Amino acid sequence: MPNVIPSSADSICAVATAPGRGALAVIRLSGPDAHTIAEQVTHRKLAARQAILTSFYDARGERIDQGIALYFQAPASFSGEELVEFHTHGSPVVCDLLLDTLCAHGARLAEPGEFSLRAFMNRKIDLAQAEAIADLISSSTEQCVRLANRSLQGLFSARVHDVLEQLVAVRTGIEVYLDFPDEDLDVQQAQHFCEQLEQLDADIAILLEQAQVGERLHAGATLAIAGPPNVGKSSLINALAQSDIAIVTAVPGTTRDPVATDIEITGMPVHVVDTAGVRETEDAIEREGIARTRRTLEQADLVVWMDDVTQPGQAPPEEVDAARSIRVHNKIDLIDQVPEALEDEVYLSVKTASGLPALIELIRARLLGGEQASTPFLARRRHRLALQRTQEHVQAAVQGLREARGLELAGEDLRLAQHALAEITGEFGSEDLLGRIFSEFCIGK
């Protein structure tokens, strides 16, 4: 069933703070009747941008609580509408009573993300900035908080608009020739269009690479720790997590099922899976654990294949692709001479932590694909897909121009490219897309 955007003619209300008991709670009221309803609840005249200590009364005139009422006059509010915040004591009962009262005066309970949706509809924020609000709320690392703030400030949107302006400029030039068919497109002008589009393609490629890293930072990555039994996999995952989440014993085959935990590696959320040791065994339960390990290795974003440096020849199985794996040789504290590491290879001792920083840095580099500082924003899967579609259409336009297929086809490719790119900020987009995005927000935001 498609998501339907709620009507903005209603006044809406919701608790904006986290659920549960606390010292304070904030209830938000937005819509055309917000100011009138707030004055009915407070029995006071509310001036814009003045915090007023007041009592809150129910529909029968009985006092509910005492707190702060803060009125924001449209359009100078988060939603762009008349908006009032009630700062109450943080009792769930008080919040429910006040919400019931607001509804009794004509408001209704807000849908998830409806305040942000109204801010978007009233052009206070674009779609990428709206998503950044949700990302900021759900951020699990300091790095994600900083990058979500950059997106909220409009950095990602500005980069998208820069590319969009280049695209529109080339498309406009081509449309001129289409509108005036008497003007023939000479070879020199066609070459100029191609050069402009190739530069645009290069700029999109940079933005796409940053979006891919931003998506990884937003969604996190799956890191599988694998290898033969008793080589220190569980000890390594405990070292990475800085907590004893995996059982460590000298008995091979202790880990039967994959054990997972969420950790942070240099600011990136990582889902780490400690897998069962891979070996030939007659134990039916252990064989099932190994089968699950193989499935985990196929699905992981990165695999750390670990072996014992004192027992060479423990090669990874075929499920471990060299392009997405790191070879780790553990227990260097048991040998006299540590060999020189090759690319994507680390010698370490989990026992002494020697080599652990080098492994962490290599994991970061493999998952983020370069310098972390080059990623100025968080991104989502839909952003990446929109940029990929944009690039495909731009490349198709270049190929069409070079093969003299006609300006009409090139113009259509650029129209589709513009449409795909503008979906990121919401300048183009279906009602169903907007409904799906904002339905993922928390209530009150």
Short mmCIF file of C-alpha atoms in Angstrom, two decimals:
data_model
loop_
_atom_site.label_atom_id
_atom_site.label_comp_id
_atom_site.label_asym_id
_atom_site.label_seq_id
_atom_site.Cartn_x
_atom_site.Cartn_y
_atom_site.Cartn_z
CA MET A 1 0.00 0.00 0.00
CA PRO A 2 1.54 3.38 -0.96
CA ASN A 3 2.48 5.86 1.76
CA VAL A 4 0.14 8.86 1.79
CA ILE A 5 1.42 12.28 2.88
CA PRO A 6 -0.81 13.60 5.71
CA SER A 7 -2.71 16.84 5.22
CA SER A 8 -0.90 19.99 6.37
CA ALA A 9 -4.24 21.67 7.09
CA ASP A 10 -4.35 19.92 10.46
CA SER A 11 -2.59 21.05 13.60
CA ILE A 12 -0.44 18.21 14.94
CA CYS A 13 1.12 17.42 18.31
CA ALA A 14 3.59 14.91 19.73
CA VAL A 15 6.15 14.39 22.46
CA ALA A 16 9.52 15.45 21.02
CA THR A 17 11.69 14.03 23.80
CA ALA A 18 12.60 10.39 24.41
CA PRO A 19 9.88 8.17 25.93
CA GLY A 20 9.99 7.36 29.63
CA ARG A 21 10.32 9.35 32.84
CA GLY A 22 12.70 12.28 33.15
CA ALA A 23 13.16 15.72 34.63
CA LEU A 24 11.64 17.41 31.59
CA ALA A 25 9.64 16.61 28.48
CA VAL A 26 8.97 18.71 25.38
CA ILE A 27 5.65 18.54 23.56
CA ARG A 28 5.50 20.11 20.12
CA LEU A 29 2.39 21.59 18.50
CA SER A 30 2.45 22.76 14.87
CA GLY A 31 -0.16 23.89 12.36
CA PRO A 32 -2.51 26.72 11.46
CA ASP A 33 -4.35 26.59 14.81
CA ALA A 34 -1.30 26.01 17.03
CA HIS A 35 -1.20 29.52 18.48
CA THR A 36 -4.93 29.56 19.25
CA ILE A 37 -4.87 26.10 20.83
CA ALA A 38 -1.81 26.99 22.95
CA GLU A 39 -3.54 30.08 24.35
CA GLN A 40 -6.60 27.96 25.20
CA VAL A 41 -4.39 25.50 27.07
CA THR A 42 -2.33 28.14 28.93
CA HIS A 43 -5.06 30.73 29.48
CA ARG A 44 -2.39 33.25 28.46
CA LYS A 45 -1.54 35.49 25.51
CA LEU A 46 1.63 34.13 23.94
CA ALA A 47 4.07 36.46 22.21
CA ALA A 48 6.46 35.13 19.58
CA ARG A 49 9.89 33.96 20.76
CA GLN A 50 9.19 34.60 24.43
CA ALA A 51 9.52 31.77 26.93
CA ILE A 52 6.64 32.12 29.41
CA LEU A 53 6.33 30.29 32.70
CA THR A 54 2.70 29.22 32.80
CA SER A 55 0.25 26.55 33.90
CA PHE A 56 -1.32 24.10 31.46
CA TYR A 57 -5.04 23.37 31.81
CA ASP A 58 -7.20 20.56 30.48
CA ALA A 59 -10.51 21.08 28.65
CA ARG A 60 -12.37 21.27 31.99
CA GLY A 61 -10.10 24.00 33.30
CA GLU A 62 -8.19 21.79 35.73
CA ARG A 63 -4.47 22.35 35.97
CA ILE A 64 -2.29 19.61 34.48
CA ASP A 65 1.18 20.97 35.16
CA GLN A 66 3.33 24.10 35.22
CA GLY A 67 6.13 24.71 32.73
CA ILE A 68 7.36 26.81 29.83
CA ALA A 69 5.39 27.72 26.70
CA LEU A 70 7.42 28.95 23.73
CA TYR A 71 5.65 30.27 20.61
CA PHE A 72 7.32 30.46 17.16
CA GLN A 73 5.37 32.51 14.65
CA ALA A 74 5.22 31.27 11.06
CA PRO A 75 7.32 31.13 8.98
CA ALA A 76 10.13 31.53 11.54
CA SER A 77 9.81 28.05 13.02
CA PHE A 78 11.27 24.60 12.40
CA SER A 79 8.19 23.47 10.45
CA GLY A 80 7.58 26.83 8.77
CA GLU A 81 4.15 26.90 10.43
CA GLU A 82 2.74 28.29 13.65
CA LEU A 83 4.58 26.21 16.26
CA VAL A 84 4.47 26.03 20.06
CA GLU A 85 6.65 24.02 22.41
CA PHE A 86 5.45 23.06 25.88
CA HIS A 87 8.23 22.21 28.35
CA THR A 88 6.66 20.12 31.10
CA HIS A 89 7.79 17.83 33.88
CA GLY A 90 8.86 14.52 32.38
CA SER A 91 6.02 12.30 33.58
CA PRO A 92 4.46 10.13 30.88
CA VAL A 93 1.06 10.76 32.54
CA VAL A 94 1.52 14.53 32.30
CA CYS A 95 2.51 14.20 28.65
CA ASP A 96 -0.53 12.06 27.87
CA LEU A 97 -2.89 14.47 29.64
CA LEU A 98 -1.49 17.45 27.75
CA LEU A 99 -1.64 15.60 24.40
CA ASP A 100 -5.26 14.63 25.13
CA THR A 101 -6.03 18.27 25.86
CA LEU A 102 -4.40 19.52 22.67
CA CYS A 103 -6.42 16.96 20.67
CA ALA A 104 -9.59 18.01 22.48
CA HIS A 105 -8.98 21.56 21.22
CA GLY A 106 -8.69 20.40 17.60
CA ALA A 107 -5.17 19.08 17.10
CA ARG A 108 -4.33 15.48 16.21
CA LEU A 109 -1.40 13.22 17.02
CA ALA A 110 1.45 13.56 14.53
CA GLU A 111 2.60 10.76 12.26
CA PRO A 112 6.28 9.69 12.45
CA GLY A 113 8.45 12.38 10.88
CA GLU A 114 5.51 14.68 10.17
CA PHE A 115 7.13 17.79 11.66
CA SER A 116 10.19 17.29 9.43
CA LEU A 117 7.90 16.56 6.47
CA ARG A 118 6.17 19.89 6.97
CA ALA A 119 9.57 21.61 7.22
CA PHE A 120 10.43 20.04 3.86
CA MET A 121 7.09 20.95 2.26
CA ASN A 122 7.53 24.54 3.46
CA ARG A 123 11.09 24.66 2.04
CA LYS A 124 12.79 25.07 5.41
CA ILE A 125 14.98 22.06 4.59
CA ASP A 126 15.47 19.82 1.57
CA LEU A 127 15.08 16.06 1.55
CA ALA A 128 18.75 15.28 2.18
CA GLN A 129 18.74 17.63 5.17
CA ALA A 130 15.56 16.01 6.50
CA GLU A 131 17.24 12.61 6.34
CA ALA A 132 20.26 14.08 8.12
CA ILE A 133 18.00 14.91 11.08
CA ALA A 134 17.03 11.24 11.40
CA ASP A 135 20.68 10.21 10.94
CA LEU A 136 21.80 12.62 13.66
CA ILE A 137 19.24 11.20 16.09
CA SER A 138 20.27 7.61 15.35
CA SER A 139 24.04 8.23 15.21
CA SER A 140 26.05 5.63 17.14
CA THR A 141 29.52 7.19 16.82
CA GLU A 142 31.05 10.65 17.20
CA GLN A 143 32.13 10.61 13.55
CA CYS A 144 28.54 9.94 12.43
CA VAL A 145 27.32 12.84 14.55
CA ARG A 146 29.80 15.22 12.93
CA LEU A 147 29.03 14.05 9.39
CA ALA A 148 25.26 14.12 9.95
CA ASN A 149 25.62 17.72 11.12
CA ARG A 150 27.46 18.59 7.91
CA SER A 151 24.63 17.12 5.86
CA LEU A 152 22.09 18.95 8.02
CA GLN A 153 23.92 22.21 7.36
CA GLY A 154 23.49 21.56 3.64
CA LEU A 155 27.01 20.50 2.58
CA PHE A 156 25.83 17.39 0.72
CA SER A 157 22.95 19.31 -0.86
CA ALA A 158 25.33 22.05 -2.00
CA ARG A 159 27.55 19.47 -3.71
CA VAL A 160 24.51 17.99 -5.44
CA HIS A 161 23.36 21.45 -6.59
CA ASP A 162 26.82 22.24 -8.00
CA VAL A 163 26.62 19.14 -10.18
CA LEU A 164 23.00 19.88 -11.03
CA GLU A 165 23.86 23.38 -12.27
CA GLN A 166 26.54 21.96 -14.58
CA LEU A 167 24.06 19.41 -15.89
CA VAL A 168 21.35 22.00 -16.51
CA ALA A 169 23.82 24.27 -18.32
CA VAL A 170 24.76 21.54 -20.81
CA ARG A 171 21.18 20.43 -21.22
CA THR A 172 20.11 24.03 -21.91
CA GLY A 173 22.74 24.33 -24.62
CA ILE A 174 21.49 21.17 -26.31
CA GLU A 175 17.84 22.23 -25.99
CA VAL A 176 18.66 25.45 -27.90
CA TYR A 177 19.62 23.39 -30.94
CA LEU A 178 16.49 21.27 -30.55
CA ASP A 179 14.27 24.38 -30.38
CA PHE A 180 15.92 25.85 -33.48
CA PRO A 181 16.31 22.92 -35.89
CA ASP A 182 17.62 25.25 -38.63
CA GLU A 183 20.82 25.58 -36.62
CA ASP A 184 23.07 22.65 -37.49
CA LEU A 185 25.27 21.18 -34.74
CA ASP A 186 28.82 21.32 -36.07
CA VAL A 187 31.58 18.95 -35.02
CA GLN A 188 33.29 21.56 -32.85
CA GLN A 189 30.15 22.28 -30.83
CA ALA A 190 29.41 18.57 -30.41
CA GLN A 191 32.97 18.08 -29.11
CA HIS A 192 32.43 20.96 -26.68
CA PHE A 193 29.27 19.32 -25.31
CA CYS A 194 31.16 16.04 -24.92
CA GLU A 195 33.98 17.70 -23.03
CA GLN A 196 31.52 19.41 -20.68
CA LEU A 197 29.72 16.14 -20.04
CA GLU A 198 32.96 14.24 -19.48
CA GLN A 199 33.99 16.79 -16.85
CA LEU A 200 30.54 16.41 -15.32
CA ASP A 201 30.99 12.62 -15.33
CA ALA A 202 34.29 13.03 -13.46
CA ASP A 203 32.66 15.30 -10.86
CA ILE A 204 29.80 12.82 -10.38
CA ALA A 205 32.36 10.02 -9.92
CA ILE A 206 34.03 11.94 -7.06
CA LEU A 207 30.67 12.66 -5.42
CA LEU A 208 29.62 9.03 -5.89
CA GLU A 209 32.81 7.76 -4.25
CA GLN A 210 32.21 10.05 -1.27
CA ALA A 211 28.58 8.93 -1.08
CA GLN A 212 29.66 5.28 -1.04
CA VAL A 213 31.92 5.95 1.94
CA GLY A 214 29.20 8.06 3.56
CA GLU A 215 26.75 5.19 3.12
CA ARG A 216 29.20 2.79 4.76
CA LEU A 217 29.62 5.18 7.70
CA HIS A 218 25.84 5.55 7.96
CA ALA A 219 24.84 1.90 7.67
CA GLY A 220 27.97 0.32 9.14
CA ALA A 221 29.88 -2.64 7.74
CA THR A 222 30.04 -6.36 8.48
CA LEU A 223 33.48 -7.65 9.43
CA ALA A 224 33.95 -11.43 9.75
CA ILE A 225 36.82 -12.87 11.78
CA ALA A 226 37.61 -16.34 10.39
CA GLY A 227 40.31 -18.95 10.36
CA PRO A 228 41.22 -22.41 11.67
CA PRO A 229 40.30 -23.37 15.23
CA ASN A 230 42.32 -22.04 18.17
CA VAL A 231 44.31 -19.37 16.32
CA GLY A 232 43.01 -16.50 18.48
CA LYS A 233 39.88 -15.34 16.64
CA SER A 234 37.82 -14.91 19.79
CA SER A 235 40.70 -13.12 21.50
CA LEU A 236 40.95 -10.75 18.54
CA ILE A 237 37.26 -9.89 18.55
CA ASN A 238 37.50 -9.23 22.31
CA ALA A 239 40.48 -6.95 21.66
CA LEU A 240 38.61 -5.05 18.92
CA ALA A 241 35.49 -4.75 21.07
CA GLN A 242 37.53 -3.97 24.20
CA SER A 243 35.21 -6.36 26.00
CA ASP A 244 35.00 -10.11 26.68
CA ILE A 245 32.10 -11.01 24.42
CA ALA A 246 33.56 -14.23 22.99
CA ILE A 247 34.57 -17.32 24.93
CA VAL A 248 38.32 -17.91 24.88
CA THR A 249 39.70 -21.38 25.70
CA ALA A 250 42.56 -23.60 24.58
CA VAL A 251 40.06 -26.17 23.28
CA PRO A 252 39.73 -26.13 19.47
CA GLY A 253 36.15 -25.76 18.20
CA THR A 254 34.84 -23.80 21.20
CA THR A 255 32.99 -21.34 18.96
CA ARG A 256 30.20 -23.35 17.31
CA ASP A 257 27.93 -20.52 16.07
CA PRO A 258 28.90 -17.09 14.75
CA VAL A 259 29.00 -14.57 17.64
CA ALA A 260 28.24 -10.98 16.63
CA THR A 261 28.72 -7.61 18.27
CA ASP A 262 28.55 -3.97 17.20
CA ILE A 263 31.71 -1.95 17.80
CA GLU A 264 33.29 1.29 16.61
CA ILE A 265 36.47 1.37 14.55
CA THR A 266 37.90 4.88 14.06
CA GLY A 267 34.44 6.43 14.10
CA MET A 268 32.72 3.84 11.91
CA PRO A 269 30.04 1.46 13.23
CA VAL A 270 31.12 -2.11 12.48
CA HIS A 271 29.18 -5.34 12.94
CA VAL A 272 31.87 -7.87 13.88
CA VAL A 273 31.18 -11.60 13.59
CA ASP A 274 33.35 -14.17 15.37
CA THR A 275 32.95 -17.36 13.33
CA ALA A 276 33.48 -21.03 14.04
CA GLY A 277 36.93 -22.38 13.18
CA VAL A 278 37.08 -23.84 9.67
CA ARG A 279 38.38 -27.41 9.63
CA GLU A 280 37.36 -30.95 8.71
CA THR A 281 35.36 -32.54 11.53
CA GLU A 282 33.03 -35.46 12.23
CA ASP A 283 31.09 -33.50 14.84
CA ALA A 284 27.63 -32.76 13.35
CA ILE A 285 27.07 -29.66 15.47
CA GLU A 286 30.50 -28.25 14.64
CA ARG A 287 29.94 -29.01 10.93
CA GLU A 288 26.74 -26.93 11.01
CA GLY A 289 28.65 -24.09 12.68
CA ILE A 290 31.28 -24.26 9.93
CA ALA A 291 28.55 -24.21 7.26
CA ARG A 292 27.15 -21.05 8.84
CA THR A 293 30.65 -19.60 8.88
CA ARG A 294 30.97 -20.13 5.13
CA ARG A 295 27.66 -18.31 4.55
CA THR A 296 28.85 -15.44 6.76
CA LEU A 297 32.10 -15.18 4.79
CA GLU A 298 30.18 -14.86 1.53
CA GLN A 299 28.02 -12.02 2.86
CA ALA A 300 30.60 -10.01 4.85
CA ASP A 301 31.92 -6.67 3.58
CA LEU A 302 35.41 -7.60 4.78
CA VAL A 303 36.96 -10.81 6.09
CA VAL A 304 39.91 -11.02 8.44
CA TRP A 305 41.41 -14.48 7.84
CA MET A 306 43.50 -15.36 10.85
CA ASP A 307 46.08 -18.12 11.24
CA ASP A 308 48.79 -19.18 13.66
CA VAL A 309 52.21 -17.94 12.52
CA THR A 310 53.78 -21.06 14.05
CA GLN A 311 51.62 -23.32 11.85
CA PRO A 312 52.01 -22.14 8.22
CA GLY A 313 49.92 -23.39 5.32
CA GLN A 314 46.45 -22.58 6.75
CA ALA A 315 45.02 -21.14 3.52
CA PRO A 316 41.55 -19.51 3.50
CA PRO A 317 38.64 -21.32 1.79
CA GLU A 318 37.27 -20.24 -1.59
CA GLU A 319 34.54 -18.15 0.08
CA VAL A 320 37.24 -15.68 1.18
CA ASP A 321 37.80 -13.40 -1.79
CA ALA A 322 41.27 -11.82 -1.78
CA ALA A 323 39.76 -8.51 -2.90
CA ARG A 324 37.78 -8.19 0.33
CA SER A 325 40.01 -9.90 2.86
CA ILE A 326 42.98 -9.26 5.13
CA ARG A 327 45.45 -11.97 6.11
CA VAL A 328 46.40 -11.88 9.79
CA HIS A 329 49.18 -14.02 11.27
CA ASN A 330 48.78 -14.25 15.04
CA LYS A 331 51.08 -15.29 17.90
CA ILE A 332 54.23 -13.49 16.78
CA ASP A 333 55.19 -13.44 20.45
CA LEU A 334 56.12 -17.14 19.97
CA ILE A 335 58.69 -16.56 17.20
CA ASP A 336 62.07 -14.82 17.17
CA GLN A 337 61.94 -13.15 13.75
CA VAL A 338 58.78 -11.48 12.41
CA PRO A 339 58.57 -11.66 8.58
CA GLU A 340 57.96 -8.52 6.56
CA ALA A 341 54.24 -8.08 5.87
CA LEU A 342 52.94 -7.99 2.33
CA GLU A 343 50.07 -5.77 1.18
CA ASP A 344 46.79 -6.57 3.02
CA GLU A 345 48.74 -8.67 5.52
CA VAL A 346 49.41 -8.08 9.23
CA TYR A 347 51.61 -9.90 11.72
CA LEU A 348 50.39 -9.45 15.27
CA SER A 349 50.12 -10.82 18.76
CA VAL A 350 46.69 -10.46 20.28
CA LYS A 351 48.27 -11.41 23.62
CA THR A 352 50.64 -8.42 23.66
CA ALA A 353 48.60 -6.16 21.30
CA SER A 354 51.66 -5.82 19.04
CA GLY A 355 50.43 -5.15 15.50
CA LEU A 356 46.85 -4.44 16.59
CA PRO A 357 46.93 -0.71 15.67
CA ALA A 358 48.21 -1.62 12.19
CA LEU A 359 45.33 -4.07 11.74
CA ILE A 360 42.76 -1.48 12.86
CA GLU A 361 44.16 1.06 10.41
CA LEU A 362 44.11 -1.49 7.57
CA ILE A 363 40.48 -2.41 8.37
CA ARG A 364 39.54 1.27 8.29
CA ALA A 365 41.31 1.84 4.98
CA ARG A 366 39.75 -1.22 3.35
CA LEU A 367 36.23 -0.38 4.49
CA LEU A 368 36.38 3.36 3.80
CA GLY A 369 38.56 3.20 0.70
CA GLY A 370 40.94 6.07 1.41
CA GLU A 371 41.29 9.01 3.71
CA GLN A 372 38.39 9.34 6.12
CA ALA A 373 38.67 13.13 6.01
CA SER A 374 37.67 13.09 2.32
CA THR A 375 34.13 12.06 3.27
CA PRO A 376 32.34 15.25 4.32
CA PHE A 377 28.83 13.85 4.77
CA LEU A 378 26.71 10.83 5.59
CA ALA A 379 24.78 9.25 2.74
CA ARG A 380 22.12 6.63 2.21
CA ARG A 381 21.62 3.83 -0.27
CA ARG A 382 19.05 5.85 -2.23
CA HIS A 383 21.57 8.69 -2.62
CA ARG A 384 24.16 6.32 -4.05
CA LEU A 385 21.65 4.74 -6.43
CA ALA A 386 20.48 8.16 -7.62
CA LEU A 387 24.07 9.22 -8.33
CA GLN A 388 24.71 5.96 -10.18
CA ARG A 389 21.65 6.52 -12.38
CA THR A 390 22.74 10.09 -13.00
CA GLN A 391 26.19 8.97 -14.10
CA GLU A 392 24.80 6.26 -16.36
CA HIS A 393 22.56 8.76 -18.18
CA VAL A 394 25.39 11.29 -18.56
CA GLN A 395 27.68 8.61 -19.98
CA ALA A 396 24.93 7.52 -22.36
CA ALA A 397 24.56 11.13 -23.57
CA VAL A 398 28.29 11.37 -24.26
CA GLN A 399 28.28 8.10 -26.18
CA GLY A 400 25.24 9.21 -28.17
CA LEU A 401 26.88 12.50 -29.14
CA ARG A 402 30.12 10.80 -30.16
CA GLU A 403 28.21 8.29 -32.29
CA ALA A 404 26.00 11.05 -33.79
CA ARG A 405 22.76 9.36 -32.71
CA GLY A 406 20.95 12.68 -32.58
CA LEU A 407 20.51 15.52 -30.09
CA GLU A 408 17.03 14.31 -29.13
CA LEU A 409 18.43 11.16 -27.49
CA ALA A 410 21.20 13.09 -25.74
CA GLY A 411 18.66 15.61 -24.48
CA GLU A 412 16.45 12.82 -23.13
CA ASP A 413 19.40 11.19 -21.36
CA LEU A 414 20.23 14.51 -19.68
CA ARG A 415 16.59 15.02 -18.68
CA LEU A 416 16.63 11.63 -16.97
CA ALA A 417 19.98 12.44 -15.36
CA GLN A 418 18.61 15.70 -13.99
CA HIS A 419 15.52 13.94 -12.65
CA ALA A 420 17.62 11.27 -10.88
CA LEU A 421 19.98 13.83 -9.34
CA ALA A 422 17.18 16.08 -8.12
CA GLU A 423 15.57 13.14 -6.30
CA ILE A 424 18.35 13.41 -3.70
CA THR A 425 17.20 16.81 -2.47
CA GLY A 426 13.53 16.16 -3.19
CA GLU A 427 13.10 18.60 -6.06
CA PHE A 428 11.73 15.67 -8.02
CA GLY A 429 10.20 12.67 -6.28
CA SER A 430 6.96 10.78 -5.92
CA GLU A 431 4.61 11.16 -2.99
CA ASP A 432 5.22 7.49 -2.18
CA LEU A 433 8.98 8.11 -1.92
CA LEU A 434 8.45 11.01 0.46
CA GLY A 435 5.99 9.00 2.53
CA ARG A 436 8.43 6.09 2.87
CA ILE A 437 11.32 8.34 3.88
CA PHE A 438 9.48 10.31 6.54
CA SER A 439 7.69 7.24 7.95
CA GLU A 440 11.11 6.04 9.18
CA PHE A 441 11.48 9.07 11.47
CA CYS A 442 10.63 9.02 15.15
CA ILE A 443 7.35 10.57 16.28
CA GLY A 444 7.79 14.21 17.30
CA LYS A 445 10.48 14.93 14.70
#
